[in-house]
Amino acid sequence: MAEYALGIDIGGTFTDLVLLEDAGSIKVAKTLTTYPDPSDGVLQGLSDLLDRARVDPADVTRVIHGTTLVTNTLIERSGAKTGLITTRGFRDALEIGREGRYDIYDLRLRLPDPLVERRNRIEVDERLGPDGSVWQPLDEDSLAEACSALERAEVDAIGVCLLHAYANSTHEMAVRTYLESRLPDCAVSVSSDVAPELREYERTSTTVANAYVQPLVRKYLGSLEKGLRHKGVKSALHIMLSNGGSCSVETAARFPVRLVESGPCGGALAAAEWGRRAGLDEVLAFDMGGTTAKAILSVDGDFPITTESEVARVYRFKKGSGLPLLVPVLDMIEIGAGGG
């Protein structure tokens, strides 16, 4: 009995599906990406593809999914209403950023707007030293006040980034436990979980970005997984990561910021494989979607990987003009100028 692998790619404009038989035959389908729930388009396209190929859904033994949902959400600023809880005195770190300027001669320099409005960035009384030692215990009263403020603001997601939490996560874990008990319907991301690294601004930016897209990604992946089961596809759903690997739905829902280059990295890997088969040492992979365009150079089948990247640059090729992220990604060039 033939077995099939199913590839799903969701872009800002189109959704593509590829059905690969173990013998090598390929069937494809394309449909418009549906909003507000992209899984509707996937499931409709899948039904059409399986019917046309005369394939039993139970014969699909592998499902790999790449999506630009995360990066498009960040670029278009269409994510959840998000709050931030941080150490007293560091409320504006997310907006101040770094001293460096991407254009030192521009007197009207434009910087990316923070994902969290200032009124929704709340401070709590606590302090850790750079070695993780407790200089000031977490004050429960200030935490309760912060939680109440965000509850009144009706946020859907909260990022928690306390000073030096990469060295000691105790305070952040206590904050998360409290928030989850008080606001059970609110998505909570903590920096010691998302990006336990040095550099306050980048760590805060990454944590906030994770929180900002988390409700949307959780809802979407849950809907897609349920829909695939309803269609009769029994295989586990694997999600493409930005570094070219894959992960489970549970991991993707917990760390959606790691999917920021999920969509284009699949095409880049395919381009490198075709280059290898053709005997080419250097291959330039270019992906123009409906919303964004990306490019990356493969040398001897390998790609540059970085743990520091940017998304949603306000000045297309200028490093430092976007939102910094501390996640492993294929080192692509990306601009918000697609063909859609």
GROMACS .gro file of C-alpha atoms in nm:
model
  340
    1MET     CA    1   0.000   0.000   0.000
    2ALA     CA    2   0.132   0.342  -0.098
    3GLU     CA    3   0.218   0.593   0.171
    4TYR     CA    4   0.212   0.970   0.132
    5ALA     CA    5   0.380   1.273   0.284
    6LEU     CA    6   0.178   1.594   0.295
    7GLY     CA    7   0.341   1.936   0.283
    8ILE     CA    8   0.141   2.246   0.376
    9ASP     CA    9   0.261   2.603   0.330
   10ILE     CA   10   0.049   2.898   0.435
   11GLY     CA   11   0.144   3.240   0.307
   12GLY     CA   12  -0.022   3.574   0.349
   13THR     CA   13  -0.207   3.536   0.017
   14PHE     CA   14  -0.198   3.173  -0.096
   15THR     CA   15  -0.197   2.832   0.072
   16ASP     CA   16  -0.011   2.552  -0.108
   17LEU     CA   17  -0.037   2.177  -0.051
   18VAL     CA   18   0.189   1.905  -0.189
   19LEU     CA   19   0.118   1.531  -0.172
   20LEU     CA   20   0.427   1.315  -0.225
   21GLU     CA   21   0.389   0.942  -0.280
   22ASP     CA   22   0.667   0.718  -0.153
   23ALA     CA   23   0.718   0.607  -0.516
   24GLY     CA   24   0.794   0.967  -0.612
   25SER     CA   25   0.475   1.098  -0.776
   26ILE     CA   26   0.362   1.447  -0.675
   27LYS     CA   27   0.021   1.612  -0.664
   28VAL     CA   28  -0.024   1.980  -0.579
   29ALA     CA   29  -0.305   2.218  -0.489
   30LYS     CA   30  -0.328   2.593  -0.434
   31THR     CA   31  -0.601   2.791  -0.263
   32LEU     CA   32  -0.643   3.138  -0.119
   33THR     CA   33  -0.541   3.180   0.243
   34THR     CA   34  -0.853   3.226   0.450
   35TYR     CA   35  -0.904   3.477   0.729
   36PRO     CA   36  -0.956   3.494   1.019
   37ASP     CA   37  -0.889   3.118   1.035
   38PRO     CA   38  -0.625   3.000   0.782
   39SER     CA   39  -0.701   2.635   0.865
   40ASP     CA   40  -1.029   2.664   0.670
   41GLY     CA   41  -0.836   2.711   0.345
   42VAL     CA   42  -0.596   2.429   0.431
   43LEU     CA   43  -0.872   2.179   0.498
   44GLN     CA   44  -1.068   2.275   0.187
   45GLY     CA   45  -0.755   2.248  -0.027
   46LEU     CA   46  -0.671   1.914   0.134
   47SER     CA   47  -1.016   1.772   0.056
   48ASP     CA   48  -0.983   1.876  -0.309
   49LEU     CA   49  -0.629   1.737  -0.332
   50LEU     CA   50  -0.713   1.399  -0.176
   51ASP     CA   51  -1.023   1.362  -0.393
   52ARG     CA   52  -0.832   1.446  -0.710
   53ALA     CA   53  -0.545   1.212  -0.622
   54ARG     CA   54  -0.786   0.941  -0.501
   55VAL     CA   55  -0.588   0.901  -0.180
   56ASP     CA   56  -0.728   0.771   0.148
   57PRO     CA   57  -0.646   1.021   0.427
   58ALA     CA   58  -0.532   0.727   0.643
   59ASP     CA   59  -0.249   0.666   0.393
   60VAL     CA   60  -0.095   1.006   0.475
   61THR     CA   61   0.182   0.905   0.714
   62ARG     CA   62   0.368   1.235   0.747
   63VAL     CA   63   0.249   1.595   0.763
   64ILE     CA   64   0.495   1.887   0.755
   65HIS     CA   65   0.368   2.242   0.782
   66GLY     CA   66   0.543   2.572   0.722
   67THR     CA   67   0.374   2.907   0.770
   68THR     CA   68   0.442   3.278   0.744
   69LEU     CA   69   0.162   3.345   0.991
   70VAL     CA   70   0.402   3.461   1.264
   71THR     CA   71   0.616   3.695   1.056
   72ASN     CA   72   0.314   3.841   0.875
   73THR     CA   73   0.143   3.903   1.209
   74LEU     CA   74   0.448   4.093   1.334
   75ILE     CA   75   0.489   4.290   1.011
   76GLU     CA   76   0.121   4.380   0.985
   77ARG     CA   77   0.083   4.436   1.362
   78SER     CA   78  -0.225   4.215   1.373
   79GLY     CA   79  -0.144   4.014   1.687
   80ALA     CA   80  -0.303   4.005   2.030
   81LYS     CA   81  -0.338   4.299   2.264
   82THR     CA   82  -0.033   4.241   2.481
   83GLY     CA   83   0.091   4.355   2.819
   84LEU     CA   84   0.438   4.345   2.974
   85ILE     CA   85   0.543   4.292   3.335
   86THR     CA   86   0.898   4.399   3.410
   87THR     CA   87   1.130   4.507   3.691
   88ARG     CA   88   1.073   4.849   3.849
   89GLY     CA   89   1.267   5.108   3.647
   90PHE     CA   90   1.276   4.909   3.321
   91ARG     CA   91   0.932   4.987   3.183
   92ASP     CA   92   1.073   5.176   2.885
   93ALA     CA   93   1.359   4.940   2.793
   94LEU     CA   94   1.141   4.796   2.516
   95GLU     CA   95   1.101   5.140   2.358
   96ILE     CA   96   1.445   5.286   2.429
   97GLY     CA   97   1.621   4.994   2.262
   98ARG     CA   98   1.991   5.033   2.190
   99GLU     CA   99   2.201   5.346   2.154
  100GLY     CA  100   2.312   5.249   1.803
  101ARG     CA  101   2.134   5.407   1.506
  102TYR     CA  102   2.091   5.232   1.173
  103ASP     CA  103   2.148   5.568   0.997
  104ILE     CA  104   2.357   5.816   1.194
  105TYR     CA  105   2.285   6.101   0.949
  106ASP     CA  106   1.905   6.076   0.952
  107LEU     CA  107   1.773   6.348   1.183
  108ARG     CA  108   1.420   6.207   1.158
  109LEU     CA  109   1.511   5.847   1.220
  110ARG     CA  110   1.213   5.616   1.227
  111LEU     CA  111   1.223   5.325   1.470
  112PRO     CA  112   0.978   5.036   1.498
  113ASP     CA  113   0.690   5.097   1.735
  114PRO     CA  114   0.696   4.862   2.037
  115LEU     CA  115   0.444   4.579   2.033
  116VAL     CA  116   0.320   4.684   2.378
  117GLU     CA  117   0.179   5.029   2.444
  118ARG     CA  118   0.340   5.215   2.733
  119ARG     CA  119   0.027   5.211   2.946
  120ASN     CA  120   0.030   4.831   2.929
  121ARG     CA  121   0.392   4.799   3.041
  122ILE     CA  122   0.368   4.748   3.418
  123GLU     CA  123   0.650   4.739   3.673
  124VAL     CA  124   0.680   4.517   3.980
  125ASP     CA  125   0.908   4.552   4.280
  126GLU     CA  126   1.184   4.289   4.268
  127ARG     CA  127   1.551   4.275   4.177
  128LEU     CA  128   1.804   4.006   4.091
  129GLY     CA  129   2.177   4.049   4.057
  130PRO     CA  130   2.364   3.951   3.738
  131ASP     CA  131   2.469   3.626   3.907
  132GLY     CA  132   2.108   3.541   3.992
  133SER     CA  133   2.131   3.640   4.358
  134VAL     CA  134   1.817   3.795   4.507
  135TRP     CA  135   1.875   4.162   4.584
  136GLN     CA  136   1.506   4.235   4.645
  137PRO     CA  137   1.238   3.967   4.686
  138LEU     CA  138   0.936   3.974   4.457
  139ASP     CA  139   0.671   4.195   4.617
  140GLU     CA  140   0.335   4.019   4.598
  141ASP     CA  141   0.134   4.338   4.642
  142SER     CA  142   0.295   4.505   4.341
  143LEU     CA  143   0.240   4.187   4.140
  144ALA     CA  144  -0.128   4.186   4.233
  145GLU     CA  145  -0.155   4.552   4.129
  146ALA     CA  146   0.017   4.479   3.797
  147CYS     CA  147  -0.216   4.189   3.729
  148SER     CA  148  -0.520   4.402   3.809
  149ALA     CA  149  -0.398   4.678   3.576
  150LEU     CA  150  -0.357   4.434   3.286
  151GLU     CA  151  -0.691   4.276   3.364
  152ARG     CA  152  -0.856   4.618   3.339
  153ALA     CA  153  -0.673   4.676   3.010
  154GLU     CA  154  -0.828   4.353   2.879
  155VAL     CA  155  -0.503   4.219   2.733
  156ASP     CA  156  -0.504   3.878   2.566
  157ALA     CA  157  -0.135   3.802   2.620
  158ILE     CA  158   0.135   3.900   2.868
  159GLY     CA  159   0.512   3.895   2.837
  160VAL     CA  160   0.717   3.874   3.157
  161CYS     CA  161   1.076   3.995   3.146
  162LEU     CA  162   1.250   4.061   3.477
  163LEU     CA  163   1.606   4.184   3.509
  164HIS     CA  164   1.867   3.902   3.505
  165ALA     CA  165   1.600   3.631   3.493
  166TYR     CA  166   1.828   3.430   3.262
  167ALA     CA  167   2.046   3.365   3.569
  168ASN     CA  168   1.760   3.287   3.808
  169SER     CA  169   1.408   3.216   3.686
  170THR     CA  170   1.247   3.195   4.032
  171HIS     CA  171   1.076   3.535   4.021
  172GLU     CA  172   0.950   3.492   3.665
  173MET     CA  173   0.809   3.149   3.743
  174ALA     CA  174   0.628   3.293   4.044
  175VAL     CA  175   0.483   3.570   3.827
  176ARG     CA  176   0.369   3.319   3.565
  177THR     CA  177   0.203   3.098   3.827
  178TYR     CA  178   0.019   3.397   3.970
  179LEU     CA  179  -0.093   3.525   3.630
  180GLU     CA  180  -0.216   3.184   3.518
  181SER     CA  181  -0.426   3.154   3.833
  182ARG     CA  182  -0.570   3.507   3.807
  183LEU     CA  183  -0.601   3.527   3.427
  184PRO     CA  184  -0.639   3.168   3.303
  185ASP     CA  185  -0.751   3.275   2.953
  186CYS     CA  186  -0.447   3.496   2.899
  187ALA     CA  187  -0.138   3.363   2.717
  188VAL     CA  188   0.175   3.415   2.929
  189SER     CA  189   0.534   3.412   2.799
  190VAL     CA  190   0.833   3.447   3.032
  191SER     CA  191   1.180   3.546   2.915
  192SER     CA  192   1.361   3.272   3.110
  193ASP     CA  193   1.161   3.023   2.903
  194VAL     CA  194   1.157   3.197   2.564
  195ALA     CA  195   1.505   3.355   2.550
  196PRO     CA  196   1.719   3.292   2.862
  197GLU     CA  197   2.008   3.508   2.740
  198LEU     CA  198   2.192   3.827   2.825
  199ARG     CA  199   2.086   4.169   2.688
  200GLU     CA  200   1.773   4.315   2.833
  201TYR     CA  201   1.631   4.485   2.524
  202GLU     CA  202   1.665   4.187   2.290
  203ARG     CA  203   1.534   3.946   2.554
  204THR     CA  204   1.232   4.166   2.621
  205SER     CA  205   1.164   4.214   2.251
  206THR     CA  206   1.173   3.838   2.189
  207THR     CA  207   0.948   3.759   2.485
  208VAL     CA  208   0.694   4.023   2.389
  209ALA     CA  209   0.691   3.903   2.027
  210ASN     CA  210   0.625   3.548   2.148
  211ALA     CA  211   0.334   3.666   2.361
  212TYR     CA  212   0.201   3.890   2.082
  213VAL     CA  213   0.155   3.603   1.834
  214GLN     CA  214   0.082   3.321   2.079
  215PRO     CA  215  -0.301   3.342   2.100
  216LEU     CA  216  -0.332   3.348   1.721
  217VAL     CA  217  -0.090   3.058   1.668
  218ARG     CA  218  -0.242   2.847   1.945
  219LYS     CA  219  -0.590   2.889   1.804
  220TYR     CA  220  -0.478   2.824   1.448
  221LEU     CA  221  -0.272   2.511   1.521
  222GLY     CA  222  -0.544   2.368   1.744
  223SER     CA  223  -0.803   2.423   1.472
  224LEU     CA  224  -0.578   2.273   1.204
  225GLU     CA  225  -0.488   1.966   1.409
  226LYS     CA  226  -0.853   1.904   1.493
  227GLY     CA  227  -0.953   1.950   1.128
  228LEU     CA  228  -0.691   1.703   1.005
  229ARG     CA  229  -0.816   1.442   1.252
  230HIS     CA  230  -1.173   1.505   1.134
  231LYS     CA  231  -1.059   1.450   0.774
  232GLY     CA  232  -0.911   1.114   0.871
  233VAL     CA  233  -0.542   1.210   0.869
  234LYS     CA  234  -0.390   1.020   1.162
  235SER     CA  235  -0.029   1.130   1.125
  236ALA     CA  236   0.117   1.375   1.377
  237LEU     CA  237   0.146   1.734   1.257
  238HIS     CA  238   0.506   1.861   1.241
  239ILE     CA  239   0.579   2.234   1.222
  240MET     CA  240   0.879   2.380   1.039
  241LEU     CA  241   1.111   2.585   1.259
  242SER     CA  242   1.306   2.890   1.149
  243ASN     CA  243   1.637   2.702   1.167
  244GLY     CA  244   1.526   2.437   0.915
  245GLY     CA  245   1.422   2.175   1.170
  246SER     CA  246   1.074   2.079   1.284
  247CYS     CA  247   0.883   2.047   1.610
  248SER     CA  248   0.556   1.926   1.756
  249VAL     CA  249   0.238   2.133   1.769
  250GLU     CA  250   0.280   2.165   2.146
  251THR     CA  251   0.628   2.317   2.111
  252ALA     CA  252   0.516   2.549   1.832
  253ALA     CA  253   0.222   2.672   2.041
  254ARG     CA  254   0.453   2.738   2.336
  255PHE     CA  255   0.728   2.913   2.137
  256PRO     CA  256   0.559   3.055   1.825
  257VAL     CA  257   0.833   3.315   1.781
  258ARG     CA  258   1.056   3.026   1.665
  259LEU     CA  259   0.833   3.000   1.357
  260VAL     CA  260   0.917   3.348   1.232
  261GLU     CA  261   1.089   3.203   0.920
  262SER     CA  262   0.895   2.875   0.918
  263GLY     CA  263   0.751   2.927   0.570
  264PRO     CA  264   1.051   3.033   0.361
  265CYS     CA  265   1.303   2.798   0.524
  266GLY     CA  266   1.131   2.497   0.363
  267GLY     CA  267   1.177   2.646   0.018
  268ALA     CA  268   1.538   2.732   0.099
  269LEU     CA  269   1.611   2.371   0.197
  270ALA     CA  270   1.450   2.250  -0.126
  271ALA     CA  271   1.661   2.493  -0.332
  272ALA     CA  272   1.978   2.368  -0.164
  273GLU     CA  273   1.882   2.007  -0.240
  274TRP     CA  274   1.816   2.083  -0.606
  275GLY     CA  275   2.148   2.266  -0.621
  276ARG     CA  276   2.325   1.963  -0.477
  277ARG     CA  277   2.165   1.734  -0.734
  278ALA     CA  278   2.262   1.972  -1.013
  279GLY     CA  279   2.621   1.991  -0.889
  280LEU     CA  280   2.601   2.360  -0.800
  281ASP     CA  281   2.815   2.488  -0.515
  282GLU     CA  282   2.628   2.815  -0.466
  283VAL     CA  283   2.251   2.855  -0.491
  284LEU     CA  284   2.051   3.171  -0.431
  285ALA     CA  285   1.704   3.091  -0.300
  286PHE     CA  286   1.441   3.361  -0.352
  287ASP     CA  287   1.087   3.345  -0.222
  288MET     CA  288   0.833   3.613  -0.309
  289GLY     CA  289   0.505   3.567  -0.133
  290GLY     CA  290   0.199   3.785  -0.133
  291THR     CA  291   0.311   3.980   0.174
  292THR     CA  292   0.691   3.954   0.201
  293ALA     CA  293   0.995   3.863  -0.009
  294LYS     CA  294   1.298   3.668   0.118
  295ALA     CA  295   1.636   3.558  -0.013
  296ILE     CA  296   1.923   3.345   0.118
  297LEU     CA  297   2.248   3.206  -0.025
  298SER     CA  298   2.335   2.836   0.009
  299VAL     CA  299   2.703   2.741  -0.014
  300ASP     CA  300   2.785   2.370  -0.054
  301GLY     CA  301   2.435   2.283   0.063
  302ASP     CA  302   2.467   2.475   0.390
  303PHE     CA  303   2.300   2.793   0.506
  304PRO     CA  304   2.421   3.058   0.749
  305ILE     CA  305   2.233   3.024   1.079
  306THR     CA  306   2.216   3.303   1.332
  307THR     CA  307   2.068   3.328   1.680
  308GLU     CA  308   2.013   3.701   1.638
  309SER     CA  309   1.769   3.827   1.380
  310GLU     CA  310   1.524   4.105   1.307
  311VAL     CA  311   1.170   4.114   1.179
  312ALA     CA  312   0.940   4.391   1.056
  313ARG     CA  313   1.216   4.631   0.954
  314VAL     CA  314   1.088   4.983   0.895
  315TYR     CA  315   1.376   5.053   0.655
  316ARG     CA  316   1.404   4.760   0.420
  317PHE     CA  317   1.774   4.663   0.417
  318LYS     CA  318   1.892   4.855   0.723
  319LYS     CA  319   2.014   4.638   1.007
  320GLY     CA  320   1.885   4.774   1.335
  321SER     CA  321   1.558   4.909   1.196
  322GLY     CA  322   1.347   4.610   1.299
  323LEU     CA  323   1.239   4.419   1.607
  324PRO     CA  324   1.531   4.208   1.740
  325LEU     CA  325   1.469   3.841   1.812
  326LEU     CA  326   1.692   3.593   1.996
  327VAL     CA  327   1.589   3.277   1.811
  328PRO     CA  328   1.789   3.045   1.580
  329VAL     CA  329   1.699   3.120   1.217
  330LEU     CA  330   1.834   3.073   0.867
  331ASP     CA  331   2.002   3.406   0.799
  332MET     CA  332   1.763   3.544   0.536
  333ILE     CA  333   1.708   3.887   0.394
  334GLU     CA  334   1.341   3.980   0.426
  335ILE     CA  335   1.140   4.286   0.326
  336GLY     CA  336   0.772   4.365   0.358
  337ALA     CA  337   0.716   4.396  -0.018
  338GLY     CA  338   0.549   4.091  -0.162
  339GLY     CA  339   0.371   4.037  -0.491
  340GLY     CA  340   0.018   4.020  -0.351
   0.00000   0.00000   0.00000
